[in-house]
Short mmCIF file of C-alpha atoms and ligand atoms in Angstrom, two decimals:
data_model
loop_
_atom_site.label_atom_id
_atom_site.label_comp_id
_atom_site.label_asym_id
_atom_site.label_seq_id
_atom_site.Cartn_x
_atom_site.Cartn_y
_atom_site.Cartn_z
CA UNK N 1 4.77 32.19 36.08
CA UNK N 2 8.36 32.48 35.95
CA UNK N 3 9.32 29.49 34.30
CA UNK N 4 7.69 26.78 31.30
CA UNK N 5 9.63 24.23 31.34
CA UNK N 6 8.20 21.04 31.88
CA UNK N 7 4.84 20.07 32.29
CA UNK N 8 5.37 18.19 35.25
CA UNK N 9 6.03 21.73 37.29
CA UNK N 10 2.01 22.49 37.09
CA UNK N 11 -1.22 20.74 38.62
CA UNK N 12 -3.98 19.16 36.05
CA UNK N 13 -6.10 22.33 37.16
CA UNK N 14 -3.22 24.76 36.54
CA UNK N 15 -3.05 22.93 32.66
CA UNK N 16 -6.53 22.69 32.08
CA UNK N 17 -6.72 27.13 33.01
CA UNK N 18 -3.96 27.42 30.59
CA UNK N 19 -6.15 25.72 28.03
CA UNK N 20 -8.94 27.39 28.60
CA UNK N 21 -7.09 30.46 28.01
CA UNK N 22 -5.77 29.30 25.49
CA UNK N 23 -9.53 28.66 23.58
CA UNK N 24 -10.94 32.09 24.70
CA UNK N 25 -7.62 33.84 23.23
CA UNK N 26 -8.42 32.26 19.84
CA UNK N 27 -12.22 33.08 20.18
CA UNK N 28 -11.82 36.65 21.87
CA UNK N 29 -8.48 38.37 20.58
CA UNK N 30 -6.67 40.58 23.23
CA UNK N 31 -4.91 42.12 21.06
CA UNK N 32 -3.46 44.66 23.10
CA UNK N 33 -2.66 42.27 26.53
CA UNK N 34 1.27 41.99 25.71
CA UNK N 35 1.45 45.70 24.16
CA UNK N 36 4.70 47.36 24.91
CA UNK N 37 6.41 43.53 25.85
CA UNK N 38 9.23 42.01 24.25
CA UNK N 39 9.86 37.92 23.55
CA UNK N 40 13.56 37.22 23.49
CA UNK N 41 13.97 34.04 21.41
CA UNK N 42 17.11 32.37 21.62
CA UNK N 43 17.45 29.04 18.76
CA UNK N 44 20.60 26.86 19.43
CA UNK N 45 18.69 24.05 17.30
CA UNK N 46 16.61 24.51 14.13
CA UNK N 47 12.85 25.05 13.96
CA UNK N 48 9.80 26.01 11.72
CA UNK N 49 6.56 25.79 13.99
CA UNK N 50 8.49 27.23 17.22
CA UNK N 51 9.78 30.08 15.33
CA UNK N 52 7.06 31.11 13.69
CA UNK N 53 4.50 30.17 16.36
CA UNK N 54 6.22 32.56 18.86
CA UNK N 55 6.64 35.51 16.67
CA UNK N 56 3.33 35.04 15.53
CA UNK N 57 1.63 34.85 19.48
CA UNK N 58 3.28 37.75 20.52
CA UNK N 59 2.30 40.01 17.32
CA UNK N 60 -1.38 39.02 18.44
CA UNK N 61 -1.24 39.79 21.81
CA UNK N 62 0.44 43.08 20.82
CA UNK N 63 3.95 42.42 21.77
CA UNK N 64 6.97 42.07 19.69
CA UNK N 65 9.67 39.27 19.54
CA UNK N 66 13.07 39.34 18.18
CA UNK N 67 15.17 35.97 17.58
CA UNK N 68 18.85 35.30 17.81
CA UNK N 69 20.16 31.60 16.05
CA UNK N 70 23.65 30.32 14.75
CA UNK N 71 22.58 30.75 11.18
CA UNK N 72 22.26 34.67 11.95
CA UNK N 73 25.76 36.83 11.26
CA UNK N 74 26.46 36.57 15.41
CA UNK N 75 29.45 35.84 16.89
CA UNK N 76 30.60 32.35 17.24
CA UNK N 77 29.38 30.86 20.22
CA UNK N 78 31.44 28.81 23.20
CA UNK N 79 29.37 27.05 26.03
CA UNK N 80 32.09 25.25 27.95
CA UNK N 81 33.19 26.30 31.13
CA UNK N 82 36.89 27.46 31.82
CA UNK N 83 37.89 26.98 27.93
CA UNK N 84 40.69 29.09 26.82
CA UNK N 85 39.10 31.04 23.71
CA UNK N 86 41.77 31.13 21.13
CA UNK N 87 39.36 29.12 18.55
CA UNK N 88 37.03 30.67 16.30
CA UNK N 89 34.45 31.34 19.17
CA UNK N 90 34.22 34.77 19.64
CA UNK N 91 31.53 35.22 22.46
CA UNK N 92 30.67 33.08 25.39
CA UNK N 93 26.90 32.20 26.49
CA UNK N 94 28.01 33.45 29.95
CA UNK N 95 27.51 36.81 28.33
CA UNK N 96 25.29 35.98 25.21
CA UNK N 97 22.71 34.60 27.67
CA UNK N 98 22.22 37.44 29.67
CA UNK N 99 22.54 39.96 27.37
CA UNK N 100 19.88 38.32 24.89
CA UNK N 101 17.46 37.82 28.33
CA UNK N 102 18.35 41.56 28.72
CA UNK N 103 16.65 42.94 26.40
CA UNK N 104 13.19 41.20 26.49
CA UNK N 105 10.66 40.62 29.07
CA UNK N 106 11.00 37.05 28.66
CA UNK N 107 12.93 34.83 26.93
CA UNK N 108 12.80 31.09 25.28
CA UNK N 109 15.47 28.96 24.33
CA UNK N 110 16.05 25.92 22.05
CA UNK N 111 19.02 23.66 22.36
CA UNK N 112 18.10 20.05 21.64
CA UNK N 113 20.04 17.00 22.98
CA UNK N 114 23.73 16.57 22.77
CA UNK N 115 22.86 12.91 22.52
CA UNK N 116 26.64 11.74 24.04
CA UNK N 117 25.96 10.69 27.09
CA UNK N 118 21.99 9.29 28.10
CA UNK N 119 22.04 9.78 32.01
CA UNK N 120 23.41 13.84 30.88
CA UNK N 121 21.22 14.32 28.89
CA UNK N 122 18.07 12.92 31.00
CA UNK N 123 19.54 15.31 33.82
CA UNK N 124 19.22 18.10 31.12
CA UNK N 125 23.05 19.22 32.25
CA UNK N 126 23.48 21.11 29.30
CA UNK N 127 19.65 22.95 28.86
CA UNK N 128 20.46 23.51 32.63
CA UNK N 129 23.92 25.56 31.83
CA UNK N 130 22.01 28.12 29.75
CA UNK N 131 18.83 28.68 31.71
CA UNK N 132 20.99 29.47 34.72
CA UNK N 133 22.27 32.57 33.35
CA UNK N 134 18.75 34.07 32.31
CA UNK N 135 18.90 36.01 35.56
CA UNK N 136 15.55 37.18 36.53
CA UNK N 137 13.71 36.89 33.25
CA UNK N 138 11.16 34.68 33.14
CA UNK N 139 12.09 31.42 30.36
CA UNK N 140 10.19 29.17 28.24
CA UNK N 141 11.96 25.72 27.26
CA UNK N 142 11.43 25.64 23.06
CA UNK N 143 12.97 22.55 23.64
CA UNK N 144 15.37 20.70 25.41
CA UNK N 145 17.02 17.27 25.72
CA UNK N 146 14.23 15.77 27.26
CA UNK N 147 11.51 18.14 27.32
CA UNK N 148 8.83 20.08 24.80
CA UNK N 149 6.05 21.52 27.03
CA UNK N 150 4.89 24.10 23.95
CA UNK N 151 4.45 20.95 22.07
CA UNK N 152 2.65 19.19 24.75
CA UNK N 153 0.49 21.97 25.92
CA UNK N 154 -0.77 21.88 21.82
CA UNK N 155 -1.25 18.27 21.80
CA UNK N 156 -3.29 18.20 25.21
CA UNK N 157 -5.53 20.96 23.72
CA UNK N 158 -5.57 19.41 20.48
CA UNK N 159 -6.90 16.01 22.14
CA UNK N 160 -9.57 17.97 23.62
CA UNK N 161 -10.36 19.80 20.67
CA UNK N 162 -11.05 16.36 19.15
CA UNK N 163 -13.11 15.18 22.34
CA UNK N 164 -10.52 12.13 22.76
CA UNK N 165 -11.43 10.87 26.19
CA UNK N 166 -9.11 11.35 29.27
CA UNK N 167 -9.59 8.37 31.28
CA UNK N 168 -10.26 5.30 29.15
CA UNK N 169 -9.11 6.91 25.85
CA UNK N 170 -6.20 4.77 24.48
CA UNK N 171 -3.60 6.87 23.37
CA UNK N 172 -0.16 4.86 21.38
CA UNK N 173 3.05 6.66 21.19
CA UNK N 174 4.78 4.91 18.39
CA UNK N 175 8.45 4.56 17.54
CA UNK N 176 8.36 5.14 13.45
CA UNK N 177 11.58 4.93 11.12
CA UNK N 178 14.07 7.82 10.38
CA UNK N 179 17.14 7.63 8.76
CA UNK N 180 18.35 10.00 11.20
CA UNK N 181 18.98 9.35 14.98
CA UNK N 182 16.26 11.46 16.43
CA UNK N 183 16.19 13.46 19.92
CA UNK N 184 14.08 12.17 23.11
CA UNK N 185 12.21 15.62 23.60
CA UNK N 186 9.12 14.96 22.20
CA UNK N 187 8.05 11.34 23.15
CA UNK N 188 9.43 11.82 26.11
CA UNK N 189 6.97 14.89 26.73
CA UNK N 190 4.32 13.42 24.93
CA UNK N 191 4.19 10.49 27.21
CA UNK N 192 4.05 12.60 30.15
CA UNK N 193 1.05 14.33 28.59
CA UNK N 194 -0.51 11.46 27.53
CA UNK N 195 0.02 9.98 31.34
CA UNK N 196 -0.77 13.21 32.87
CA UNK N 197 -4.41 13.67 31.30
CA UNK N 198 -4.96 10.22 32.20
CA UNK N 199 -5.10 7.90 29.13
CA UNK N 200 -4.26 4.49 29.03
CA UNK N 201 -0.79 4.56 27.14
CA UNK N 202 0.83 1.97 24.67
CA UNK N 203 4.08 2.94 23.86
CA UNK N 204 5.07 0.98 20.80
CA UNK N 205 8.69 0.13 19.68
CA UNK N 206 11.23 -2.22 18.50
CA UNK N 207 13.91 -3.67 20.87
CA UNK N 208 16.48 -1.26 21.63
CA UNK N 209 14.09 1.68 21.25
CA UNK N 210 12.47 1.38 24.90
CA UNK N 211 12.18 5.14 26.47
CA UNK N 212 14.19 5.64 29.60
CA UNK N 213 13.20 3.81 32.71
CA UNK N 214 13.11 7.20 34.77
CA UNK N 215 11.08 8.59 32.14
CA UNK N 216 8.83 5.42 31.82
CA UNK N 217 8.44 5.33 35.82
CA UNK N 218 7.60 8.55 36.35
CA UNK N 219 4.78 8.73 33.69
CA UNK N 220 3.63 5.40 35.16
CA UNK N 221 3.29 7.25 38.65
CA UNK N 222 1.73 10.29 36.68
CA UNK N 223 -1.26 8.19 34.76
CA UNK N 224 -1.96 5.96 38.00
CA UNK N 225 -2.71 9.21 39.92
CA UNK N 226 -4.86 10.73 37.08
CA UNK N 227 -6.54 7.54 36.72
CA UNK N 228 -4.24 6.16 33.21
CA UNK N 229 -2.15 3.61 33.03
CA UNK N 230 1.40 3.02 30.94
CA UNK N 231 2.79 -0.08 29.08
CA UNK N 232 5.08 -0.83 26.60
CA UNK N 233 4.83 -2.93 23.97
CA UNK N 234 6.94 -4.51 20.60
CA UNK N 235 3.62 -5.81 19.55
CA UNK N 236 1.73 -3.35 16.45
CA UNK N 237 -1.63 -5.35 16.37
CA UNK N 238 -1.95 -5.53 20.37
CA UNK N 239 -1.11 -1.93 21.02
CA UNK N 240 -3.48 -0.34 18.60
CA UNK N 241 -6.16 -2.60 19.81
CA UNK N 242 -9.08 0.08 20.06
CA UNK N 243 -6.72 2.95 19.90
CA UNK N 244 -8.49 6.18 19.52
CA UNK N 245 -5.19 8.21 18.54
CA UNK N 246 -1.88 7.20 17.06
CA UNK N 247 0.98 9.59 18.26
CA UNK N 248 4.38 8.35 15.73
CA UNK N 249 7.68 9.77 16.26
CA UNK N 250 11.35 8.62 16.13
CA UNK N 251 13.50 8.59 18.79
CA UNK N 252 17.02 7.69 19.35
CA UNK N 253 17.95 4.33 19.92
CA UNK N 254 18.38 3.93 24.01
CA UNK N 255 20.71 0.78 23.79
CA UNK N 256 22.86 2.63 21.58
CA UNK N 257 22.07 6.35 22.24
CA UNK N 258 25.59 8.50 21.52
CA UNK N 259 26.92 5.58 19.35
CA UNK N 260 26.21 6.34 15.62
CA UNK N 261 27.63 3.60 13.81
CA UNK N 262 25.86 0.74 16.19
CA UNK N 263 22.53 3.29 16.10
CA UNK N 264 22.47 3.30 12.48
CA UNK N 265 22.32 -0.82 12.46
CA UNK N 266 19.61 -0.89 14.88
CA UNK N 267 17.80 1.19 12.42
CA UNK N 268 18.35 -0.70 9.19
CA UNK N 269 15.83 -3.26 10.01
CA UNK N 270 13.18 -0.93 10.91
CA UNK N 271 12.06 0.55 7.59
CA UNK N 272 8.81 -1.13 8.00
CA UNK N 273 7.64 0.92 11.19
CA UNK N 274 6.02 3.64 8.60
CA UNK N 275 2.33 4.17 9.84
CA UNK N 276 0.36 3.27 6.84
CA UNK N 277 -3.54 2.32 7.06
CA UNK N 278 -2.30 -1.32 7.59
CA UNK N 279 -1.48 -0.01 11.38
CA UNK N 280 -5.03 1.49 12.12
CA UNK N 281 -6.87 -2.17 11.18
CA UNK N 282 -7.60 -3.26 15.21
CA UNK N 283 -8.45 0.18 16.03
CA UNK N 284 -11.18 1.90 16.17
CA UNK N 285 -12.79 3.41 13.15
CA UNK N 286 -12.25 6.79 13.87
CA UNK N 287 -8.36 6.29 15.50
CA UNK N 288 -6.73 9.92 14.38
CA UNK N 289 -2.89 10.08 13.68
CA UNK N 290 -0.89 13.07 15.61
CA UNK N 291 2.93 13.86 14.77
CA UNK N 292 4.96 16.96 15.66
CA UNK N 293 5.97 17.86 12.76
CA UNK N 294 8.50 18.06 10.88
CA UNK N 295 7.31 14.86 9.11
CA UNK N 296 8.99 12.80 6.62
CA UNK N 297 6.50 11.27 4.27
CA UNK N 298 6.56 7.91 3.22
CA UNK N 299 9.24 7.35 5.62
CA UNK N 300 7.74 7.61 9.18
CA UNK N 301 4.19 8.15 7.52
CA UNK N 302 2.33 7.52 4.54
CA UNK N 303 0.46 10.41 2.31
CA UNK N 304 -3.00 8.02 2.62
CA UNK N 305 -2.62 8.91 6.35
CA UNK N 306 -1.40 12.37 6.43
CA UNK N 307 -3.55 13.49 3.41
CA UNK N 308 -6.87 11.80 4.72
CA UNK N 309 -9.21 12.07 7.34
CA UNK N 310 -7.34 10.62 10.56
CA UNK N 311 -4.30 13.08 10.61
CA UNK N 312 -5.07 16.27 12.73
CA UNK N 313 -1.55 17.41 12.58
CA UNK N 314 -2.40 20.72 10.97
CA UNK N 315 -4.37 22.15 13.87
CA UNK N 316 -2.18 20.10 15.90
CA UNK N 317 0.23 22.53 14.90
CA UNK N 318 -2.05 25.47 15.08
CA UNK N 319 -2.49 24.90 18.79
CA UNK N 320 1.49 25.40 19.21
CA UNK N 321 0.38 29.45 18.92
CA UNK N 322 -2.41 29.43 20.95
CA UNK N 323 -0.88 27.34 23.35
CA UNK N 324 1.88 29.74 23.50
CA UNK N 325 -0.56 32.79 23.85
CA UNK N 326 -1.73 31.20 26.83
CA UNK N 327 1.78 30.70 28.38
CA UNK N 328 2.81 33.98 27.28
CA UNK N 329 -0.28 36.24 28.39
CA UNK N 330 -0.10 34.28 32.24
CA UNK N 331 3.75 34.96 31.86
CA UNK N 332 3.85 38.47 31.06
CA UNK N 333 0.29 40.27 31.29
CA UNK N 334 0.25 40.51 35.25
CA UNK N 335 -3.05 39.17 35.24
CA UNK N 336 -4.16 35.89 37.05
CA UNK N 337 -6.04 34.91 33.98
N1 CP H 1 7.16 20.58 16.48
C1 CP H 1 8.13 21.50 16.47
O1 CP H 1 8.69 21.88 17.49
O2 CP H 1 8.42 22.00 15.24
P1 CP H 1 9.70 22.86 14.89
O3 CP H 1 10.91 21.99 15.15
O4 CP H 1 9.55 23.20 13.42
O5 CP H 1 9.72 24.07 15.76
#
């Protein structure tokens, strides 16, 4: 594998393998598989999970990882092509890039939308600029503009792990509230995923929050072939009709993505789309809440949900590792499996 970057580059089989891996890593340690590699991790954006996920797969596998952020005492860091650099950047990712890729095995990198321009973004111009100078090291996407396969790898497994059926399971991607205008990454991915193991997705939000229509196409072509479907919907009562999971998130405004004062307004309204136990009433009994994390509570969530029986989003977040040990052993161990 020389590249994880979205899950759309692999077949259903291909995922379901890496899964599979994924479970016998966590039941039958290999703890010497990676020994003598080296994870380059390269964070442009901020991160708990991804950080420590990464560090902490390739300690089990027996490798070692080293990571390289802003927040670190590096140089100042320029990514535009053909500036003059007599600012405070000291060191272009021309150079950064392939030095960092240099030293490891393989590297990841995190840079999360720019969130100026929608059709750049959704072209991933900018995730695009850095990958290209990786060389030949192989590179894992920790997040980009418009994609989080490490995420949805752990959420496919974590849907399984819960027995939540592919084909006639109803899965709801829901838009919640955020004070904050919030990348596209996640529900982006998490729709493919959804589409791609062949639910029947609702994705829930208020005018002005629809996903974009490329996106929303292509996961419609992706759940009609795995035997899914895809809708959208403004309506909370008809899309969790005999949900079995709730997947909440917030996401940028698309009518106003790049525009912060007009974003903010769209927002004001929306305080009420906080998934409390209200939202789970016409689904089914045992509907479980999924979320990313990092959560804010009693702002896109409620404690009742997070603190009681429907929210899986610890192992949910668990599976980030293992579905990273996976990815990382097929990546780097030079064996098929
Ligand atoms: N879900 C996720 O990617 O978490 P972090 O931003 O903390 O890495």
């Amino acid at each position: 594998m020389q590249s994880f970057n979205h899950l759309r580059d692999f077949e259903v089989a291909e995922i379901s393998e890496l899964l599979e891996l994924a479970g016998r890593l966590d039941e039958q340690p290999e703890p010497r598989a990676l020994e003598g590699k080296v994870l380059s991790l390269l964070f442009l954006s901020p991160s708990l999970r991804t950080l420590a996920s990464f560090q902490a797969a390739m300690t089990r596998l027996g490798g070692g990882a080293f990571v390289i952020s802003p927040d670190m005492s590096i140089h100042g860091l320029e990514s535009r092509h053909g500036i003059v650099m007599d600012g405070n950047a000291a060191e272009h990712i021309r150079e950064a890039v392939p030095v960092i890729a240099s030293y490891g095995d393989a590297i990841g990198i995190r840079a999360f939308a720019e969130r100026r321009d929608l059709d750049t973004d959704i072209k991933e111009t900018a995730f695009s600029a850095l990958t290209d100078f990786v060389g030949d090291t192989p590179w894992i996407n920790m997040e980009s503009a418009m994609s989080h396969p490490c995420q949805s790898l752990a959420d496919w497994k974590t849907l399984d792990d819960f027995n939540m059926p592919k084909q006639g399971g109803k899965f709801v991607l829901s838009w919640a509230y955020h004070p904050m205008a919030l990348p596209l990454a996640v529900p982006s991915s998490t729709l493919h995923m959804a589409a791609m193991r062949g639910m029947d997705v609702t994705v829930l939000r208020p005018e002005g929050f629809e996903l974009p229509d490329p996106i929303m196409r292509e996961a419609e072509a992706v759940a009609s072939a795995n035997g899914g479907s895809v809708r959208e919907s403004d309506n909370r009562a008809e899309a969790m009709e005999g949900a079995h999971v709730i997947y909440a998130k917030s996401w940028s405004s698309t009518q106003h993505y790049g525009q912060r004062n007009a974003e903010d307004q769209a927002r004001l309204e929306l305080r009420d789309w906080c998934v409390d136990e209200g939202w789970f009433e016409p689904a089914r009994d045992d509907c479980r809440f999924m979320h990313c994390l990092p959560v804010r509570r009693g702002v896109v969530v409620a404690d009742e949900i997070l603190d009681g029986p429907r929210s899986i989003v610890i192992p949910e977040a668990r599976n980030r590792m293992l579905a990273q040990m996976a990815v990382l052993h097929r990546m780097l161990s030079g064996s098929a499996t």
